[in-house]
Coordinates of C-alpha atoms and ligand atoms in Angstrom, one line a residue:
M162 CA -134.1 -50.6 -32.3
G163 CA -131.9 -53.6 -33.1
N164 CA -132.2 -57.2 -32.0
R165 CA -130.5 -59.3 -29.3
A166 CA -127.5 -61.1 -30.7
L167 CA -127.5 -64.9 -30.1
N168 CA -123.9 -65.7 -31.0
K169 CA -122.9 -66.0 -27.3
P170 CA -122.5 -68.9 -24.9
A171 CA -125.6 -70.5 -23.5
D172 CA -124.8 -69.4 -19.9
Q173 CA -124.9 -65.8 -21.1
T174 CA -128.2 -66.3 -22.9
T175 CA -131.7 -65.9 -21.4
V176 CA -134.5 -67.9 -22.9
L177 CA -138.2 -67.0 -22.2
V178 CA -140.3 -70.1 -22.5
T179 CA -144.0 -69.4 -22.6
G180 CA -146.1 -72.4 -21.6
G181 CA -143.0 -73.8 -20.0
A182 CA -144.9 -75.8 -17.4
G183 CA -146.7 -77.8 -20.1
F184 CA -145.9 -81.2 -21.5
I185 CA -143.5 -80.2 -24.3
G186 CA -142.5 -77.0 -22.5
S187 CA -141.3 -78.7 -19.3
H188 CA -139.2 -81.2 -21.3
T189 CA -137.7 -78.4 -23.3
V190 CA -136.9 -76.5 -20.1
V191 CA -134.9 -79.5 -18.9
E192 CA -132.8 -79.6 -22.0
L193 CA -132.2 -75.8 -21.9
L194 CA -131.1 -75.9 -18.2
D195 CA -128.9 -78.9 -18.9
R196 CA -127.1 -76.8 -21.5
G197 CA -126.6 -73.9 -19.1
Y198 CA -129.2 -71.5 -20.5
D199 CA -130.9 -69.1 -18.1
V200 CA -134.6 -69.9 -18.4
V201 CA -137.7 -67.7 -17.6
V202 CA -141.1 -69.5 -17.7
V203 CA -144.3 -67.6 -18.2
D204 CA -147.3 -70.0 -17.9
D205 CA -150.9 -69.3 -16.7
L206 CA -151.3 -72.9 -15.5
S207 CA -154.6 -73.2 -17.4
N208 CA -153.6 -76.6 -18.7
S209 CA -150.4 -77.4 -16.7
S210 CA -149.1 -77.6 -13.1
Q211 CA -146.5 -75.8 -11.2
E212 CA -145.5 -79.1 -9.8
A213 CA -144.0 -79.9 -13.2
L214 CA -141.5 -77.1 -12.8
E215 CA -140.6 -78.2 -9.2
R216 CA -139.8 -81.6 -10.7
V217 CA -137.8 -79.9 -13.5
R218 CA -135.8 -78.2 -10.7
A219 CA -135.2 -81.5 -9.0
L220 CA -134.1 -83.1 -12.3
T221 CA -131.7 -80.3 -13.2
G222 CA -130.5 -79.3 -9.7
T223 CA -131.7 -75.8 -10.4
Q224 CA -131.9 -73.2 -7.6
A225 CA -135.2 -71.9 -6.4
D226 CA -136.8 -68.6 -7.4
G227 CA -135.2 -65.5 -6.0
Q228 CA -131.6 -66.5 -5.9
R229 CA -129.3 -66.3 -9.0
G230 CA -131.4 -69.2 -10.2
R231 CA -131.3 -70.3 -13.8
L232 CA -135.1 -71.0 -13.7
T233 CA -137.5 -68.3 -12.8
F234 CA -141.3 -68.8 -13.1
Y235 CA -144.1 -66.3 -13.5
K236 CA -147.7 -67.4 -13.3
E237 CA -149.1 -65.0 -15.9
S238 CA -151.0 -65.0 -19.2
I239 CA -149.3 -63.9 -22.4
L240 CA -152.4 -61.7 -22.9
D241 CA -151.3 -59.6 -19.9
A242 CA -149.0 -57.1 -21.5
Q243 CA -148.2 -55.4 -18.2
A244 CA -147.0 -58.7 -16.7
L245 CA -144.9 -59.3 -19.8
E246 CA -143.4 -55.9 -19.5
Q247 CA -142.3 -56.7 -16.0
V248 CA -140.7 -59.9 -17.1
F249 CA -138.7 -58.2 -19.9
E250 CA -137.7 -55.4 -17.5
R251 CA -136.4 -57.9 -15.0
H252 CA -134.7 -60.3 -17.4
P253 CA -132.5 -59.6 -20.5
V254 CA -134.5 -62.0 -22.7
D255 CA -132.5 -62.9 -25.8
V256 CA -134.9 -65.4 -27.4
I257 CA -138.4 -66.7 -26.9
I258 CA -139.6 -70.3 -27.2
H259 CA -143.4 -69.9 -27.5
F260 CA -145.5 -72.9 -26.5
A261 CA -148.3 -71.1 -24.7
G262 CA -151.7 -71.7 -26.3
F263 CA -154.9 -73.7 -26.1
K264 CA -154.4 -77.0 -28.1
A265 CA -157.5 -79.2 -27.9
V266 CA -158.8 -79.8 -31.4
G267 CA -162.4 -80.7 -30.4
E268 CA -162.6 -78.0 -27.8
S269 CA -161.5 -75.4 -30.3
V270 CA -164.6 -76.1 -32.5
Q271 CA -166.8 -75.4 -29.5
K272 CA -164.8 -72.3 -28.3
P273 CA -163.4 -70.5 -31.3
L274 CA -163.4 -67.1 -29.7
E275 CA -161.4 -68.3 -26.8
Y276 CA -158.9 -70.0 -29.1
Y277 CA -158.4 -67.1 -31.4
W278 CA -158.2 -64.7 -28.5
N279 CA -155.8 -66.6 -26.4
N280 CA -153.6 -68.1 -29.2
V281 CA -153.5 -65.2 -31.7
A282 CA -154.0 -62.1 -29.6
G283 CA -151.8 -63.6 -27.0
T284 CA -149.0 -64.0 -29.5
L285 CA -149.5 -60.5 -30.8
A286 CA -149.2 -59.1 -27.3
L287 CA -146.0 -61.2 -26.7
C288 CA -144.3 -60.0 -29.9
D289 CA -145.2 -56.4 -29.3
V290 CA -143.7 -56.4 -25.8
A291 CA -140.6 -58.4 -27.0
R292 CA -140.0 -56.0 -29.9
R293 CA -140.2 -53.0 -27.5
H294 CA -137.4 -54.6 -25.5
G295 CA -135.3 -55.3 -28.5
C296 CA -135.9 -59.0 -28.7
K297 CA -136.9 -60.3 -32.2
N298 CA -135.9 -63.9 -31.9
L299 CA -138.8 -66.4 -31.6
V300 CA -139.1 -70.2 -31.9
F301 CA -142.8 -71.0 -32.5
S302 CA -144.6 -74.2 -31.5
S303 CA -146.4 -75.0 -34.7
S304 CA -148.0 -78.3 -35.8
A305 CA -148.3 -80.7 -38.8
T306 CA -152.0 -79.8 -38.6
V307 CA -151.2 -76.8 -40.8
Y308 CA -150.9 -79.3 -43.7
G309 CA -154.6 -80.2 -43.3
E310 CA -155.3 -83.3 -45.5
P311 CA -151.7 -83.5 -46.8
E312 CA -151.2 -83.6 -50.6
F313 CA -148.5 -86.2 -50.2
V314 CA -146.7 -88.3 -47.6
P315 CA -144.0 -88.2 -46.3
I316 CA -144.7 -84.5 -45.8
T317 CA -142.0 -82.1 -46.6
E318 CA -141.9 -78.4 -45.4
S319 CA -142.8 -77.4 -49.0
C320 CA -146.0 -79.4 -49.0
P321 CA -148.8 -77.0 -49.5
K322 CA -150.6 -75.8 -46.4
H323 CA -154.3 -76.6 -46.6
T324 CA -157.1 -75.1 -44.6
P325 CA -157.0 -76.7 -41.2
T326 CA -160.2 -78.5 -40.2
N327 CA -160.6 -76.7 -36.9
P328 CA -160.0 -73.4 -35.2
Y329 CA -157.0 -74.8 -33.2
G330 CA -155.3 -75.6 -36.5
Q331 CA -156.3 -72.3 -38.0
T332 CA -154.6 -70.4 -35.1
K333 CA -151.3 -72.3 -35.8
S334 CA -151.5 -71.6 -39.5
M335 CA -152.4 -67.9 -39.0
L336 CA -149.6 -67.4 -36.5
E337 CA -147.1 -68.9 -38.9
Q338 CA -148.2 -66.2 -41.4
I339 CA -148.2 -63.5 -38.8
L340 CA -144.7 -64.4 -37.6
T341 CA -143.5 -64.6 -41.3
D342 CA -144.9 -61.1 -42.0
L343 CA -143.0 -59.7 -39.0
Y344 CA -139.8 -60.7 -40.7
V345 CA -140.9 -59.5 -44.2
G346 CA -141.7 -56.1 -42.6
D347 CA -138.6 -56.0 -40.5
D348 CA -135.7 -58.2 -41.4
E349 CA -134.2 -57.9 -37.9
W350 CA -136.7 -60.7 -36.9
N351 CA -135.4 -64.2 -36.6
V352 CA -138.2 -66.8 -36.5
V353 CA -138.2 -70.6 -36.5
L354 CA -141.5 -72.4 -37.1
L355 CA -141.3 -76.0 -35.7
R356 CA -144.1 -78.2 -37.1
Y357 CA -144.6 -81.1 -34.6
F358 CA -146.1 -84.4 -35.6
N359 CA -147.4 -86.5 -32.7
P360 CA -145.4 -85.9 -29.5
I361 CA -145.6 -88.7 -26.9
G362 CA -143.5 -90.3 -24.2
A363 CA -141.9 -88.8 -21.1
H364 CA -138.5 -88.0 -19.5
V365 CA -136.7 -91.3 -18.7
S366 CA -136.9 -90.5 -15.0
G367 CA -140.6 -90.9 -15.1
T368 CA -141.0 -87.7 -13.0
I369 CA -142.4 -85.5 -15.7
G370 CA -144.8 -86.4 -18.5
E371 CA -148.1 -85.8 -20.2
D372 CA -150.9 -84.9 -17.8
P373 CA -154.0 -84.0 -19.9
E374 CA -157.1 -82.5 -18.1
G375 CA -160.0 -85.0 -18.0
I376 CA -160.5 -87.7 -20.5
P377 CA -157.6 -87.7 -23.0
N378 CA -158.4 -86.7 -26.6
N379 CA -155.1 -88.1 -27.9
L380 CA -154.4 -91.7 -28.4
L381 CA -151.3 -92.3 -26.3
P382 CA -152.4 -90.8 -23.0
Y383 CA -155.7 -92.7 -23.4
V384 CA -153.9 -96.0 -23.9
A385 CA -151.7 -95.2 -20.9
Q386 CA -154.7 -94.6 -18.7
V387 CA -156.3 -97.9 -19.9
A388 CA -153.0 -99.6 -19.1
V389 CA -152.9 -98.2 -15.6
G390 CA -156.6 -99.1 -15.0
K391 CA -158.1 -95.7 -15.0
L392 CA -160.1 -96.3 -18.2
E393 CA -161.7 -99.5 -19.4
R394 CA -160.7 -99.9 -23.0
V395 CA -159.3 -98.0 -26.0
G396 CA -161.7 -97.0 -28.7
V397 CA -160.0 -97.5 -32.1
F398 CA -161.4 -94.8 -34.3
G399 CA -161.9 -96.8 -37.5
D400 CA -160.1 -99.8 -39.0
D401 CA -161.2 -99.3 -42.6
Y402 CA -158.6 -96.7 -43.7
P403 CA -156.3 -97.4 -46.7
T404 CA -153.4 -98.3 -44.4
P405 CA -151.5 -101.6 -43.7
D406 CA -153.8 -102.7 -40.8
G407 CA -156.7 -100.3 -41.6
T408 CA -156.1 -98.0 -38.6
G409 CA -154.8 -94.5 -38.7
V410 CA -151.1 -93.9 -39.2
R411 CA -149.2 -91.1 -37.5
D412 CA -145.6 -90.0 -37.0
Y413 CA -145.1 -90.4 -33.2
I414 CA -142.0 -88.6 -31.9
H415 CA -140.5 -88.8 -28.4
V416 CA -141.1 -85.6 -26.4
V417 CA -137.4 -85.5 -25.4
D418 CA -136.4 -85.7 -29.1
L419 CA -138.8 -82.9 -29.7
A420 CA -137.4 -80.8 -26.9
R421 CA -133.9 -81.3 -28.3
G422 CA -135.2 -80.0 -31.6
H423 CA -135.9 -76.7 -29.9
V424 CA -132.3 -76.5 -28.6
A425 CA -131.1 -77.1 -32.2
A426 CA -133.3 -74.3 -33.4
L427 CA -131.5 -71.9 -31.0
D428 CA -128.2 -73.1 -32.5
W429 CA -129.6 -72.4 -36.0
M430 CA -130.7 -68.9 -35.0
A431 CA -127.3 -68.2 -33.5
G432 CA -125.6 -69.3 -36.8
R433 CA -123.9 -72.2 -35.0
V434 CA -125.4 -74.8 -37.4
G435 CA -126.8 -75.0 -40.9
T436 CA -126.2 -73.0 -44.1
G437 CA -129.3 -70.9 -43.4
E438 CA -131.2 -72.0 -46.5
A439 CA -134.8 -71.9 -45.2
L440 CA -137.6 -73.1 -47.5
G441 CA -140.7 -71.1 -47.7
L442 CA -139.2 -67.7 -48.2
G443 CA -136.4 -68.6 -50.6
S444 CA -133.7 -65.9 -50.7
L445 CA -135.6 -63.8 -48.2
A446 CA -134.7 -65.9 -45.3
G447 CA -131.9 -67.4 -43.3
Q448 CA -129.0 -65.1 -44.2
P449 CA -126.3 -64.8 -41.5
A450 CA -126.4 -61.3 -40.1
V451 CA -123.2 -59.2 -39.5
D452 CA -123.4 -59.9 -35.7
G453 CA -123.3 -63.6 -36.4
T454 CA -126.9 -64.3 -35.7
R455 CA -129.2 -65.4 -38.4
R456 CA -132.1 -63.4 -39.8
G457 CA -135.1 -64.9 -41.4
V458 CA -137.7 -67.6 -41.1
G459 CA -136.7 -71.2 -40.7
I460 CA -139.5 -73.8 -41.2
F461 CA -138.8 -77.4 -40.0
N462 CA -140.8 -80.6 -39.5
L463 CA -140.0 -82.3 -36.3
G464 CA -140.9 -86.0 -36.7
T465 CA -139.2 -89.4 -37.0
G466 CA -140.2 -90.0 -40.7
K467 CA -141.8 -93.3 -39.6
G468 CA -145.5 -93.9 -39.5
S469 CA -147.1 -96.1 -36.9
S470 CA -150.7 -97.3 -36.8
V471 CA -153.1 -97.2 -33.8
L472 CA -152.7 -101.0 -33.4
D473 CA -148.9 -100.6 -33.6
V474 CA -149.1 -98.1 -30.6
I475 CA -151.4 -100.4 -28.6
H476 CA -149.1 -103.4 -29.1
A477 CA -146.0 -101.4 -28.3
F478 CA -147.6 -100.2 -25.1
E479 CA -148.5 -103.8 -24.2
R480 CA -144.8 -104.7 -24.5
A481 CA -144.0 -101.8 -22.3
C482 CA -146.5 -102.5 -19.5
G483 CA -146.4 -106.3 -19.7
H484 CA -150.1 -106.9 -20.1
E485 CA -152.9 -106.8 -22.7
I486 CA -154.7 -103.6 -23.4
P487 CA -158.3 -104.1 -24.3
Y488 CA -159.7 -102.1 -27.3
Q489 CA -162.8 -101.9 -29.4
V490 CA -163.1 -100.7 -33.0
M491 CA -165.4 -97.7 -33.2
P492 CA -166.5 -95.5 -36.1
R493 CA -164.0 -93.1 -37.6
R494 CA -163.5 -89.8 -35.9
A495 CA -164.6 -86.8 -37.9
G496 CA -161.7 -84.8 -39.3
D497 CA -159.1 -87.6 -39.1
V498 CA -156.8 -88.3 -42.0
A499 CA -155.7 -91.8 -42.9
E500 CA -152.0 -91.2 -42.6
N501 CA -149.6 -88.4 -41.8
Y502 CA -145.9 -88.6 -41.3
A503 CA -142.9 -86.4 -41.8
A504 CA -140.0 -86.1 -44.2
C505 CA -137.2 -85.0 -41.8
E506 CA -134.3 -84.4 -44.1
K507 CA -134.4 -80.6 -43.7
A508 CA -134.1 -80.7 -39.9
R509 CA -131.3 -83.2 -40.3
D510 CA -129.4 -81.1 -42.8
E511 CA -130.1 -77.6 -41.5
L512 CA -130.5 -78.1 -37.7
G513 CA -128.2 -81.2 -37.4
W514 CA -131.1 -82.8 -35.6
V515 CA -132.5 -86.3 -35.9
A516 CA -135.0 -88.0 -33.7
E517 CA -133.3 -90.8 -31.7
Y518 CA -136.0 -92.8 -30.0
D519 CA -138.3 -95.5 -31.4
L520 CA -141.9 -96.3 -30.6
D521 CA -141.0 -99.0 -28.0
R522 CA -138.9 -96.5 -26.1
M523 CA -141.6 -93.9 -26.3
C524 CA -144.1 -96.3 -24.8
E525 CA -141.6 -97.6 -22.1
D526 CA -141.0 -94.0 -20.9
S527 CA -144.6 -93.1 -21.1
W528 CA -145.5 -96.2 -19.0
R529 CA -142.9 -95.4 -16.4
W530 CA -144.4 -91.9 -16.0
Q531 CA -148.0 -93.1 -16.0
S532 CA -147.4 -96.0 -13.6
Q533 CA -145.4 -93.8 -11.2
N534 CA -147.9 -91.0 -11.4
P535 CA -151.4 -92.6 -12.0
N536 CA -153.0 -89.2 -11.3
G537 CA -150.4 -87.1 -13.1
Y538 CA -149.2 -84.1 -11.1
R539 CA -152.4 -84.2 -9.0
G540 CA -150.8 -86.7 -6.6
Ligands
WQD639 C1 -153.8 -90.3 -33.4 C2 -154.5 -91.5 -34.0 C3 -156.9 -91.3 -34.3 C4 -157.6 -91.3 -29.9 C5 -153.7 -84.3 -32.8 C6 -153.8 -82.9 -33.3 C7 -152.4 -82.4 -33.6 C8 -151.5 -82.6 -32.5 C9 -151.4 -84.0 -32.1 C10 -151.4 -80.6 -31.1 C11 -155.6 -91.1 -35.0 C12 -156.5 -92.4 -33.3 C13 -157.1 -91.3 -31.2 C14 -158.4 -92.5 -29.5 C15 -158.0 -93.5 -31.6 N1 -151.8 -81.8 -31.4 N2 -157.2 -92.4 -32.0 N3 -158.5 -93.5 -30.4 O1 -155.4 -86.4 -34.2 O2 -153.1 -87.3 -35.1 O3 -153.2 -85.1 -33.8 O4 -152.7 -84.4 -31.7 O5 -150.5 -80.0 -31.8 O6 -152.5 -81.0 -33.9 O7 -154.6 -82.9 -34.4 O8 -153.6 -87.3 -32.6 O9 -153.6 -88.8 -30.8 O10 -155.8 -87.7 -31.4 O11 -154.9 -89.4 -32.9 O12 -158.1 -94.5 -32.4 O13 -159.0 -92.5 -28.4 O14 -155.1 -92.3 -33.0 O15 -158.0 -91.6 -35.1 O16 -155.5 -92.1 -36.1 P1 -153.9 -86.6 -34.0 P2 -154.5 -88.3 -31.8

């Protein structure tokens, strides 16, 4: 059946971005359009807004739907195989960047069926339709959560995967295995698993950013909403961890750095960067194919390699917004680990990618987005 070759110019390459209206997805679409790729977004808008894509069009000067636009949007679920068939019939999809999926850790404990169905079955439907249309190139939005309680930090890609502490993390770990098995069974597949650490920040314009539904579960959007006066104070979940100031340490990475990591993954797949040595599958993976595109499974951490504590984040955000941010120490949150940050040498050496922005810049950009859009995309 063959696979789409990727060793061609960006403006002759069509990228399907599932979940492309979401936080990381929309920032990745900006980077793809800026590099001349044709982009097709499939998003069911269950946790995102079409307004984000309108702002992406404004940022990138992209024509509207219907013309020879470089950005086409379909409001569809990846579970709808018929809708996916239509997308692949209308667009010569060369490669998929797959973000679509439910991602709230706490919610996944309450709704395991919905999480396994949407995240796992949805990915299976997507891969089945893609394969039927001769597209076996996929970049997967994975997560550091697959390491569970890490055996060591900084975490390398060869750190053992432990049982995730929630169904959300289980879906990421399962999907890594499923996508790897697709390659083992058919070496025409070309898969990149990107393990994100903690994505925060916003595009420097302040027009797109993180817009969580309801009360934020994650630290940064919560801090931002306290800073803008929507919430009263930050609850610091524990200050008795074995860390420098007792609060949890994480590897926060700017969402634009993360988006650029996905563009680098396309270059890796196309054989434009890297030697193709991919950990995890040894000699099975990453060998350049005769048509110049790579075959195999590449596994990469996308982080900064630097850990920051909860209090580091709060103080950085105070510098960004120019005023104090009230907080109160609370009991630890179940399932949290003390510290978690990445070893990033592999992405540097293989993808030629390094995160550029520091915590202050992440908070400055996040503050600009939040202060210009106190209600996110809801106006
Ligand atoms: C960060 C730190 C908390 C909120 C999760 C998912 C992971 C990924 C990123 C999707 C911890 C502390 C938090 C608050 C706090 N998501 N905290 N008060 O848990 O590291 O990772 O989001 O891929 O898969 O697990 O991120 O932002 O929730 O927590 O003190 O109100 O902030 O204890 O130390 P986490 P987080």
